[in-house]
Amino acid sequence: MTPFDFECAGERLQALPAGALYWPARRLLAVADLHLEKGSSYAVAARKLLPRHDTRQTLGLLARLIEAWRPATVMCLGDSLHDRGAAARLPEPERHEIVRLASLSRFIWIAGNHDPAPPPAGWGETAEEFGEGPLTFRHEARFGPADGEISGHYHPVAALTVRGRGLRRRCFLTDGRRLILPAFGAYAGGLNALDPAIAQLFPDDYDALVVGRDTVHRLSWRRLRRDAVLA
């Protein structure tokens, strides 16, 4: 798994193919939109029979990153729990795994629009946003200039045509001043990187750092395509 080096607000950052961000200078790992227990939420509220293993899968990937990179800090950029009852629905093994991971690194949980309350005891710290050097970590990007802003919320995906085939891949979005992370959760879904809700945050050129199996590729927004519209 090869990290992709790039600069944002003058800092060297690394986009990881797993969909996480690493900041080498501060040994900080950031992930966005875990949406833990989304599968069980759908099963209970929407009566959709999704496999209820998304939390295990998401935490497993996060654990592998923490064990590989040994970050001093893990920043979770909001919407870490899918709904108000998600913490209560967490199976005991997954609950213990979060506590174990929080013992390996300093965990900071940024509040998101899906996060109804602070995480349970033993999970780490909470914050509305968090400043570290020239970077500010928050859940949702603010409209207007925001040098050094790192956020999530939009679950950006890049729609591409490769050898005549349409593909959709999770992506980071950056103009060198701000950065939006892809959703890390297994069931999180995604919004097209050209959607007006996202594009308005980047008034000039911006790039998609498209997540592949083992690498990350940088593409101009001009090389992306919109999703097909069904009549």
Short mmCIF file of N, CA, C and O in Angstrom, two decimals, residues 84-199:
data_model
loop_
_atom_site.label_atom_id
_atom_site.label_comp_id
_atom_site.label_asym_id
_atom_site.label_seq_id
_atom_site.Cartn_x
_atom_site.Cartn_y
_atom_site.Cartn_z
N ARG A 84 -28.28 7.97 17.03
CA ARG A 84 -28.31 8.15 18.48
C ARG A 84 -28.16 6.82 19.23
O ARG A 84 -27.58 6.77 20.32
N GLY A 85 -28.68 5.75 18.68
CA GLY A 85 -28.63 4.47 19.38
C GLY A 85 -27.46 3.59 19.00
O GLY A 85 -27.37 2.45 19.47
N ALA A 86 -26.55 4.10 18.16
CA ALA A 86 -25.48 3.26 17.64
C ALA A 86 -24.56 2.73 18.73
O ALA A 86 -24.16 1.56 18.70
N ALA A 87 -24.21 3.57 19.70
CA ALA A 87 -23.30 3.12 20.76
C ALA A 87 -23.90 1.97 21.54
O ALA A 87 -23.21 1.02 21.92
N ALA A 88 -25.22 2.04 21.79
CA ALA A 88 -25.88 0.97 22.54
C ALA A 88 -25.95 -0.33 21.74
O ALA A 88 -25.99 -1.42 22.33
N ARG A 89 -25.97 -0.22 20.41
CA ARG A 89 -26.06 -1.43 19.58
C ARG A 89 -24.71 -2.07 19.30
O ARG A 89 -24.65 -3.15 18.72
N LEU A 90 -23.63 -1.39 19.65
CA LEU A 90 -22.31 -1.95 19.38
C LEU A 90 -22.14 -3.30 20.07
O LEU A 90 -22.32 -3.41 21.28
N PRO A 91 -21.76 -4.33 19.35
CA PRO A 91 -21.46 -5.61 20.00
C PRO A 91 -20.27 -5.46 20.93
O PRO A 91 -19.40 -4.61 20.72
N GLU A 92 -20.21 -6.27 21.96
CA GLU A 92 -19.13 -6.17 22.94
C GLU A 92 -17.74 -6.29 22.33
O GLU A 92 -16.84 -5.53 22.70
N PRO A 93 -17.50 -7.22 21.38
CA PRO A 93 -16.15 -7.29 20.82
C PRO A 93 -15.72 -5.99 20.14
O PRO A 93 -14.56 -5.57 20.27
N GLU A 94 -16.65 -5.33 19.42
CA GLU A 94 -16.31 -4.08 18.75
C GLU A 94 -16.11 -2.95 19.77
O GLU A 94 -15.23 -2.09 19.62
N ARG A 95 -16.91 -2.97 20.83
CA ARG A 95 -16.76 -1.98 21.89
C ARG A 95 -15.37 -2.09 22.54
O ARG A 95 -14.67 -1.10 22.75
N HIS A 96 -14.97 -3.29 22.83
CA HIS A 96 -13.66 -3.52 23.43
C HIS A 96 -12.53 -3.16 22.46
O HIS A 96 -11.47 -2.68 22.88
N GLU A 97 -12.76 -3.38 21.17
CA GLU A 97 -11.74 -3.06 20.19
C GLU A 97 -11.51 -1.55 20.12
O GLU A 97 -10.36 -1.10 19.99
N ILE A 98 -12.56 -0.76 20.21
CA ILE A 98 -12.38 0.70 20.21
C ILE A 98 -11.56 1.14 21.42
O ILE A 98 -10.65 1.96 21.31
N VAL A 99 -11.87 0.58 22.58
CA VAL A 99 -11.11 0.92 23.79
C VAL A 99 -9.66 0.50 23.63
O VAL A 99 -8.74 1.23 24.03
N ARG A 100 -9.43 -0.66 23.03
CA ARG A 100 -8.05 -1.11 22.81
C ARG A 100 -7.30 -0.15 21.90
O ARG A 100 -6.16 0.23 22.18
N LEU A 101 -7.93 0.25 20.81
CA LEU A 101 -7.28 1.16 19.88
C LEU A 101 -7.00 2.51 20.54
O LEU A 101 -5.96 3.13 20.30
N ALA A 102 -7.94 2.95 21.38
CA ALA A 102 -7.76 4.23 22.06
C ALA A 102 -6.63 4.18 23.09
O ALA A 102 -6.14 5.23 23.52
N SER A 103 -6.22 2.98 23.47
CA SER A 103 -5.08 2.85 24.39
C SER A 103 -3.75 2.91 23.64
O SER A 103 -2.70 3.10 24.26
N LEU A 104 -3.79 2.76 22.32
CA LEU A 104 -2.57 2.77 21.52
C LEU A 104 -2.21 4.16 21.02
O LEU A 104 -1.03 4.45 20.78
N SER A 105 -3.22 5.02 20.83
CA SER A 105 -3.01 6.37 20.31
C SER A 105 -3.97 7.32 21.01
O SER A 105 -4.98 6.90 21.58
N ARG A 106 -3.67 8.59 20.96
CA ARG A 106 -4.58 9.60 21.46
C ARG A 106 -5.73 9.75 20.45
O ARG A 106 -5.51 10.15 19.30
N PHE A 107 -6.94 9.42 20.84
CA PHE A 107 -8.10 9.54 19.96
C PHE A 107 -8.82 10.85 20.22
O PHE A 107 -9.10 11.20 21.38
N ILE A 108 -9.14 11.58 19.14
CA ILE A 108 -9.94 12.79 19.22
C ILE A 108 -11.13 12.61 18.30
O ILE A 108 -10.98 12.39 17.10
N TRP A 109 -12.32 12.69 18.88
CA TRP A 109 -13.56 12.49 18.13
C TRP A 109 -14.19 13.86 17.87
O TRP A 109 -14.69 14.51 18.78
N ILE A 110 -14.18 14.29 16.62
CA ILE A 110 -14.81 15.55 16.22
C ILE A 110 -16.31 15.31 16.07
O ILE A 110 -16.74 14.31 15.49
N ALA A 111 -17.11 16.24 16.58
CA ALA A 111 -18.56 16.09 16.49
C ALA A 111 -19.04 16.28 15.06
O ALA A 111 -18.59 17.19 14.36
N GLY A 112 -19.95 15.43 14.62
CA GLY A 112 -20.56 15.55 13.29
C GLY A 112 -22.06 15.64 13.41
O GLY A 112 -22.62 15.56 14.51
N ASN A 113 -22.73 15.77 12.28
CA ASN A 113 -24.19 15.92 12.32
C ASN A 113 -24.90 14.62 12.68
O ASN A 113 -26.08 14.63 13.04
N HIS A 114 -24.23 13.48 12.60
CA HIS A 114 -24.82 12.22 13.02
C HIS A 114 -24.44 11.85 14.45
O HIS A 114 -24.96 10.87 14.98
N ASP A 115 -23.53 12.59 15.05
CA ASP A 115 -23.05 12.24 16.38
C ASP A 115 -23.90 12.95 17.42
O ASP A 115 -23.77 14.16 17.62
N PRO A 116 -24.77 12.24 18.13
CA PRO A 116 -25.71 12.90 19.03
C PRO A 116 -25.14 13.25 20.39
O PRO A 116 -25.67 14.06 21.11
N ALA A 117 -24.05 12.58 20.79
CA ALA A 117 -23.52 12.77 22.14
C ALA A 117 -22.06 12.36 22.15
O ALA A 117 -21.58 11.71 21.23
N PRO A 118 -21.33 12.74 23.22
CA PRO A 118 -19.93 12.31 23.30
C PRO A 118 -19.82 10.79 23.29
O PRO A 118 -20.72 10.09 23.75
N PRO A 119 -18.73 10.25 22.76
CA PRO A 119 -18.53 8.81 22.78
C PRO A 119 -18.45 8.27 24.20
O PRO A 119 -18.22 9.03 25.15
N PRO A 120 -18.63 6.98 24.38
CA PRO A 120 -18.56 6.40 25.72
C PRO A 120 -17.19 6.59 26.36
O PRO A 120 -16.18 6.86 25.70
N ALA A 121 -17.14 6.41 27.67
CA ALA A 121 -15.90 6.52 28.43
C ALA A 121 -14.88 5.52 27.92
O ALA A 121 -15.22 4.40 27.54
N GLY A 122 -13.63 5.95 27.87
CA GLY A 122 -12.56 5.08 27.42
C GLY A 122 -12.24 5.21 25.96
O GLY A 122 -11.27 4.61 25.48
N TRP A 123 -13.03 6.00 25.24
CA TRP A 123 -12.81 6.15 23.80
C TRP A 123 -11.85 7.29 23.47
O TRP A 123 -11.35 7.35 22.36
N GLY A 124 -11.64 8.22 24.36
CA GLY A 124 -10.76 9.34 24.08
C GLY A 124 -11.44 10.68 24.27
O GLY A 124 -12.45 10.79 24.96
N GLU A 125 -10.91 11.71 23.62
CA GLU A 125 -11.37 13.09 23.77
C GLU A 125 -12.42 13.45 22.71
O GLU A 125 -12.50 12.80 21.67
N THR A 126 -13.18 14.50 22.98
CA THR A 126 -14.14 15.02 22.01
C THR A 126 -13.88 16.51 21.78
O THR A 126 -13.33 17.20 22.64
N ALA A 127 -14.28 16.98 20.60
CA ALA A 127 -14.10 18.40 20.27
C ALA A 127 -15.03 18.77 19.13
O ALA A 127 -15.40 17.93 18.30
N GLU A 128 -15.43 20.04 19.09
CA GLU A 128 -16.20 20.54 17.94
C GLU A 128 -15.29 20.67 16.72
O GLU A 128 -15.69 20.39 15.60
N GLU A 129 -14.08 21.14 16.94
CA GLU A 129 -13.04 21.18 15.93
C GLU A 129 -11.71 21.20 16.66
O GLU A 129 -11.66 21.38 17.88
N PHE A 130 -10.63 21.00 15.92
CA PHE A 130 -9.33 20.88 16.58
C PHE A 130 -8.25 21.50 15.71
O PHE A 130 -8.11 21.15 14.53
N GLY A 131 -7.48 22.42 16.28
CA GLY A 131 -6.38 23.04 15.57
C GLY A 131 -5.06 22.41 15.96
O GLY A 131 -4.80 22.18 17.14
N GLU A 132 -4.24 22.13 14.96
CA GLU A 132 -2.91 21.57 15.18
C GLU A 132 -1.97 22.24 14.19
O GLU A 132 -2.05 22.00 12.98
N GLY A 133 -1.08 23.11 14.69
CA GLY A 133 -0.21 23.85 13.79
C GLY A 133 -1.03 24.66 12.80
O GLY A 133 -2.00 25.33 13.17
N PRO A 134 -0.71 24.59 11.49
CA PRO A 134 -1.44 25.37 10.50
C PRO A 134 -2.74 24.71 10.04
O PRO A 134 -3.45 25.27 9.19
N LEU A 135 -3.07 23.55 10.55
CA LEU A 135 -4.25 22.81 10.10
C LEU A 135 -5.36 22.86 11.14
O LEU A 135 -5.11 22.85 12.34
N THR A 136 -6.60 22.92 10.64
CA THR A 136 -7.78 22.86 11.49
C THR A 136 -8.65 21.71 11.04
O THR A 136 -9.02 21.62 9.86
N PHE A 137 -8.97 20.82 11.96
CA PHE A 137 -9.78 19.64 11.67
C PHE A 137 -11.20 19.88 12.14
O PHE A 137 -11.44 20.19 13.31
N ARG A 138 -12.16 19.73 11.22
CA ARG A 138 -13.57 19.85 11.58
C ARG A 138 -14.37 18.87 10.73
O ARG A 138 -13.86 18.29 9.77
N HIS A 139 -15.65 18.72 11.07
CA HIS A 139 -16.47 17.75 10.33
C HIS A 139 -16.83 18.26 8.94
O HIS A 139 -16.59 17.57 7.94
N GLU A 140 -17.41 19.44 8.86
CA GLU A 140 -17.93 19.95 7.59
C GLU A 140 -17.19 21.21 7.18
O GLU A 140 -16.99 22.12 7.99
N ALA A 141 -16.79 21.27 5.92
CA ALA A 141 -16.09 22.43 5.39
C ALA A 141 -16.96 23.68 5.48
O ALA A 141 -18.18 23.61 5.31
N ARG A 142 -16.33 24.82 5.73
CA ARG A 142 -17.05 26.08 5.77
C ARG A 142 -16.90 26.80 4.43
O ARG A 142 -15.82 26.79 3.83
N PHE A 143 -17.96 27.40 4.00
CA PHE A 143 -17.92 28.14 2.73
C PHE A 143 -17.01 29.35 2.87
O PHE A 143 -17.02 30.05 3.88
N GLY A 144 -16.22 29.60 1.84
CA GLY A 144 -15.30 30.72 1.85
C GLY A 144 -13.87 30.26 2.08
O GLY A 144 -13.60 29.07 2.21
N PRO A 145 -12.92 31.21 2.12
CA PRO A 145 -11.52 30.85 2.31
C PRO A 145 -11.31 30.08 3.61
O PRO A 145 -11.89 30.43 4.64
N ALA A 146 -10.52 29.04 3.54
CA ALA A 146 -10.28 28.21 4.73
C ALA A 146 -8.92 27.54 4.60
O ALA A 146 -8.83 26.33 4.45
N ASP A 147 -7.86 28.32 4.67
CA ASP A 147 -6.52 27.74 4.55
C ASP A 147 -6.27 26.75 5.68
O ASP A 147 -6.46 27.07 6.86
N GLY A 148 -5.85 25.56 5.30
CA GLY A 148 -5.50 24.55 6.29
C GLY A 148 -6.67 23.78 6.85
O GLY A 148 -6.51 23.05 7.83
N GLU A 149 -7.84 23.89 6.25
CA GLU A 149 -9.02 23.18 6.76
C GLU A 149 -9.01 21.73 6.27
O GLU A 149 -8.89 21.46 5.08
N ILE A 150 -9.19 20.79 7.20
CA ILE A 150 -9.30 19.37 6.90
C ILE A 150 -10.66 18.91 7.39
O ILE A 150 -10.99 19.08 8.57
N SER A 151 -11.46 18.33 6.49
CA SER A 151 -12.83 17.97 6.87
C SER A 151 -13.28 16.69 6.17
O SER A 151 -12.56 16.10 5.37
N GLY A 152 -14.51 16.29 6.51
CA GLY A 152 -15.13 15.12 5.90
C GLY A 152 -16.52 15.47 5.41
O GLY A 152 -16.71 16.38 4.61
N HIS A 153 -17.53 14.75 5.89
CA HIS A 153 -18.95 15.04 5.72
C HIS A 153 -19.52 14.69 4.35
O HIS A 153 -20.59 14.09 4.25
N TYR A 154 -18.83 15.05 3.25
CA TYR A 154 -19.42 14.92 1.92
C TYR A 154 -19.24 13.55 1.27
O TYR A 154 -19.86 13.28 0.24
N HIS A 155 -18.39 12.70 1.83
CA HIS A 155 -18.16 11.37 1.26
C HIS A 155 -17.82 11.45 -0.23
O HIS A 155 -18.44 10.78 -1.07
N PRO A 156 -16.85 12.25 -0.65
CA PRO A 156 -16.63 12.45 -2.09
C PRO A 156 -16.19 11.19 -2.82
O PRO A 156 -15.41 10.39 -2.31
N VAL A 157 -16.74 11.03 -4.04
CA VAL A 157 -16.33 9.96 -4.94
C VAL A 157 -16.06 10.55 -6.31
O VAL A 157 -16.72 11.52 -6.73
N ALA A 158 -15.09 9.99 -7.01
CA ALA A 158 -14.75 10.42 -8.36
C ALA A 158 -15.38 9.45 -9.35
O ALA A 158 -15.20 8.23 -9.24
N ALA A 159 -16.14 9.98 -10.30
CA ALA A 159 -16.70 9.18 -11.38
C ALA A 159 -15.78 9.31 -12.59
O ALA A 159 -15.44 10.42 -13.01
N LEU A 160 -15.35 8.17 -13.13
CA LEU A 160 -14.37 8.15 -14.19
C LEU A 160 -14.81 7.22 -15.31
O LEU A 160 -15.63 6.32 -15.10
N THR A 161 -14.23 7.45 -16.48
CA THR A 161 -14.36 6.49 -17.57
C THR A 161 -12.97 5.96 -17.88
O THR A 161 -12.07 6.72 -18.25
N VAL A 162 -12.77 4.66 -17.68
CA VAL A 162 -11.48 4.02 -17.90
C VAL A 162 -11.67 2.87 -18.88
O VAL A 162 -12.41 1.94 -18.61
N ARG A 163 -11.00 3.01 -20.04
CA ARG A 163 -11.11 1.99 -21.11
C ARG A 163 -12.58 1.70 -21.44
O ARG A 163 -12.99 0.55 -21.61
N GLY A 164 -13.36 2.77 -21.50
CA GLY A 164 -14.76 2.64 -21.88
C GLY A 164 -15.69 2.21 -20.77
O GLY A 164 -16.90 2.10 -20.99
N ARG A 165 -15.16 1.98 -19.59
CA ARG A 165 -15.98 1.55 -18.46
C ARG A 165 -16.16 2.69 -17.47
O ARG A 165 -15.22 3.43 -17.17
N GLY A 166 -17.37 2.84 -16.96
CA GLY A 166 -17.62 3.83 -15.93
C GLY A 166 -17.26 3.29 -14.56
O GLY A 166 -17.63 2.16 -14.20
N LEU A 167 -16.51 4.07 -13.79
CA LEU A 167 -16.09 3.67 -12.46
C LEU A 167 -16.39 4.78 -11.46
O LEU A 167 -16.40 5.95 -11.82
N ARG A 168 -16.66 4.40 -10.24
CA ARG A 168 -16.79 5.36 -9.14
C ARG A 168 -15.84 4.93 -8.04
O ARG A 168 -15.88 3.79 -7.60
N ARG A 169 -14.98 5.85 -7.59
CA ARG A 169 -14.00 5.54 -6.57
C ARG A 169 -13.99 6.64 -5.51
O ARG A 169 -14.13 7.83 -5.84
N ARG A 170 -13.80 6.24 -4.28
CA ARG A 170 -13.65 7.24 -3.22
C ARG A 170 -12.45 8.13 -3.52
O ARG A 170 -11.49 7.69 -4.16
N CYS A 171 -12.49 9.35 -3.05
CA CYS A 171 -11.38 10.26 -3.33
C CYS A 171 -11.26 11.33 -2.24
O CYS A 171 -12.23 11.66 -1.55
N PHE A 172 -10.05 11.84 -2.10
CA PHE A 172 -9.77 13.07 -1.37
C PHE A 172 -9.94 14.21 -2.37
O PHE A 172 -9.70 14.03 -3.57
N LEU A 173 -10.31 15.38 -1.90
CA LEU A 173 -10.40 16.56 -2.76
C LEU A 173 -9.57 17.69 -2.14
O LEU A 173 -9.69 17.97 -0.94
N THR A 174 -8.74 18.33 -2.97
CA THR A 174 -7.91 19.42 -2.44
C THR A 174 -7.59 20.43 -3.52
O THR A 174 -7.48 20.09 -4.71
N ASP A 175 -7.45 21.68 -3.09
CA ASP A 175 -6.96 22.75 -3.97
C ASP A 175 -5.63 23.29 -3.44
O ASP A 175 -5.18 24.36 -3.85
N GLY A 176 -5.02 22.56 -2.51
CA GLY A 176 -3.78 23.01 -1.89
C GLY A 176 -3.99 23.88 -0.67
O GLY A 176 -3.04 24.17 0.06
N ARG A 177 -5.22 24.29 -0.46
CA ARG A 177 -5.53 25.12 0.70
C ARG A 177 -6.41 24.37 1.70
O ARG A 177 -6.23 24.49 2.90
N ARG A 178 -7.39 23.65 1.20
CA ARG A 178 -8.25 22.85 2.06
C ARG A 178 -8.28 21.43 1.52
O ARG A 178 -7.91 21.16 0.38
N LEU A 179 -8.77 20.51 2.35
CA LEU A 179 -8.82 19.09 1.99
C LEU A 179 -10.10 18.48 2.53
O LEU A 179 -10.47 18.72 3.69
N ILE A 180 -10.78 17.70 1.70
CA ILE A 180 -11.94 16.93 2.12
C ILE A 180 -11.60 15.45 2.00
O ILE A 180 -11.16 14.99 0.94
N LEU A 181 -11.81 14.71 3.07
CA LEU A 181 -11.50 13.29 3.08
C LEU A 181 -12.67 12.45 2.59
O LEU A 181 -13.83 12.83 2.76
N PRO A 182 -12.38 11.29 2.02
CA PRO A 182 -13.46 10.35 1.69
C PRO A 182 -14.02 9.73 2.95
O PRO A 182 -13.39 9.76 4.02
N ALA A 183 -15.20 9.15 2.84
CA ALA A 183 -15.77 8.41 3.97
C ALA A 183 -14.96 7.13 4.19
O ALA A 183 -14.58 6.46 3.24
N PHE A 184 -14.73 6.81 5.45
CA PHE A 184 -13.95 5.63 5.80
C PHE A 184 -14.85 4.42 6.10
O PHE A 184 -14.43 3.28 6.01
N GLY A 185 -16.11 4.68 6.47
CA GLY A 185 -17.01 3.60 6.85
C GLY A 185 -17.37 2.68 5.71
O GLY A 185 -17.51 3.11 4.55
N ALA A 186 -17.55 1.41 6.02
CA ALA A 186 -17.80 0.39 5.01
C ALA A 186 -19.11 0.64 4.25
O ALA A 186 -19.20 0.32 3.06
N TYR A 187 -20.12 1.21 4.90
CA TYR A 187 -21.42 1.42 4.26
C TYR A 187 -21.72 2.90 4.01
O TYR A 187 -22.87 3.29 3.87
N ALA A 188 -20.70 3.73 3.95
CA ALA A 188 -20.93 5.18 3.98
C ALA A 188 -21.51 5.75 2.68
O ALA A 188 -22.16 6.79 2.69
N GLY A 189 -21.28 5.13 1.52
CA GLY A 189 -21.78 5.71 0.28
C GLY A 189 -20.96 6.91 -0.14
O GLY A 189 -19.93 7.22 0.47
N GLY A 190 -21.41 7.64 -1.19
CA GLY A 190 -20.60 8.77 -1.65
C GLY A 190 -21.36 9.75 -2.52
O GLY A 190 -22.37 9.41 -3.13
N LEU A 191 -20.85 10.99 -2.56
CA LEU A 191 -21.40 12.08 -3.37
C LEU A 191 -20.39 12.42 -4.47
O LEU A 191 -19.19 12.55 -4.20
N ASN A 192 -20.88 12.58 -5.69
CA ASN A 192 -20.01 12.88 -6.82
C ASN A 192 -19.18 14.14 -6.54
O ASN A 192 -19.69 15.15 -6.06
N ALA A 193 -17.89 14.07 -6.85
CA ALA A 193 -16.97 15.18 -6.58
C ALA A 193 -17.30 16.43 -7.39
O ALA A 193 -16.79 17.51 -7.08
N LEU A 194 -18.14 16.31 -8.42
CA LEU A 194 -18.55 17.48 -9.21
C LEU A 194 -19.89 18.04 -8.76
O LEU A 194 -20.37 19.02 -9.33
N ASP A 195 -20.49 17.44 -7.75
CA ASP A 195 -21.77 17.94 -7.26
C ASP A 195 -21.61 19.39 -6.81
O ASP A 195 -20.60 19.76 -6.20
N PRO A 196 -22.60 20.25 -7.09
CA PRO A 196 -22.49 21.66 -6.71
C PRO A 196 -22.22 21.89 -5.22
O PRO A 196 -21.54 22.85 -4.85
N ALA A 197 -22.73 21.01 -4.35
CA ALA A 197 -22.49 21.17 -2.92
C ALA A 197 -21.00 21.11 -2.59
O ALA A 197 -20.53 21.76 -1.65
N ILE A 198 -20.27 20.32 -3.36
CA ILE A 198 -18.82 20.23 -3.17
C ILE A 198 -18.09 21.27 -4.00
O ILE A 198 -17.19 21.96 -3.51
N ALA A 199 -18.47 21.40 -5.27
CA ALA A 199 -17.74 22.29 -6.18
C ALA A 199 -17.73 23.73 -5.70
O ALA A 199 -16.76 24.46 -5.93
#
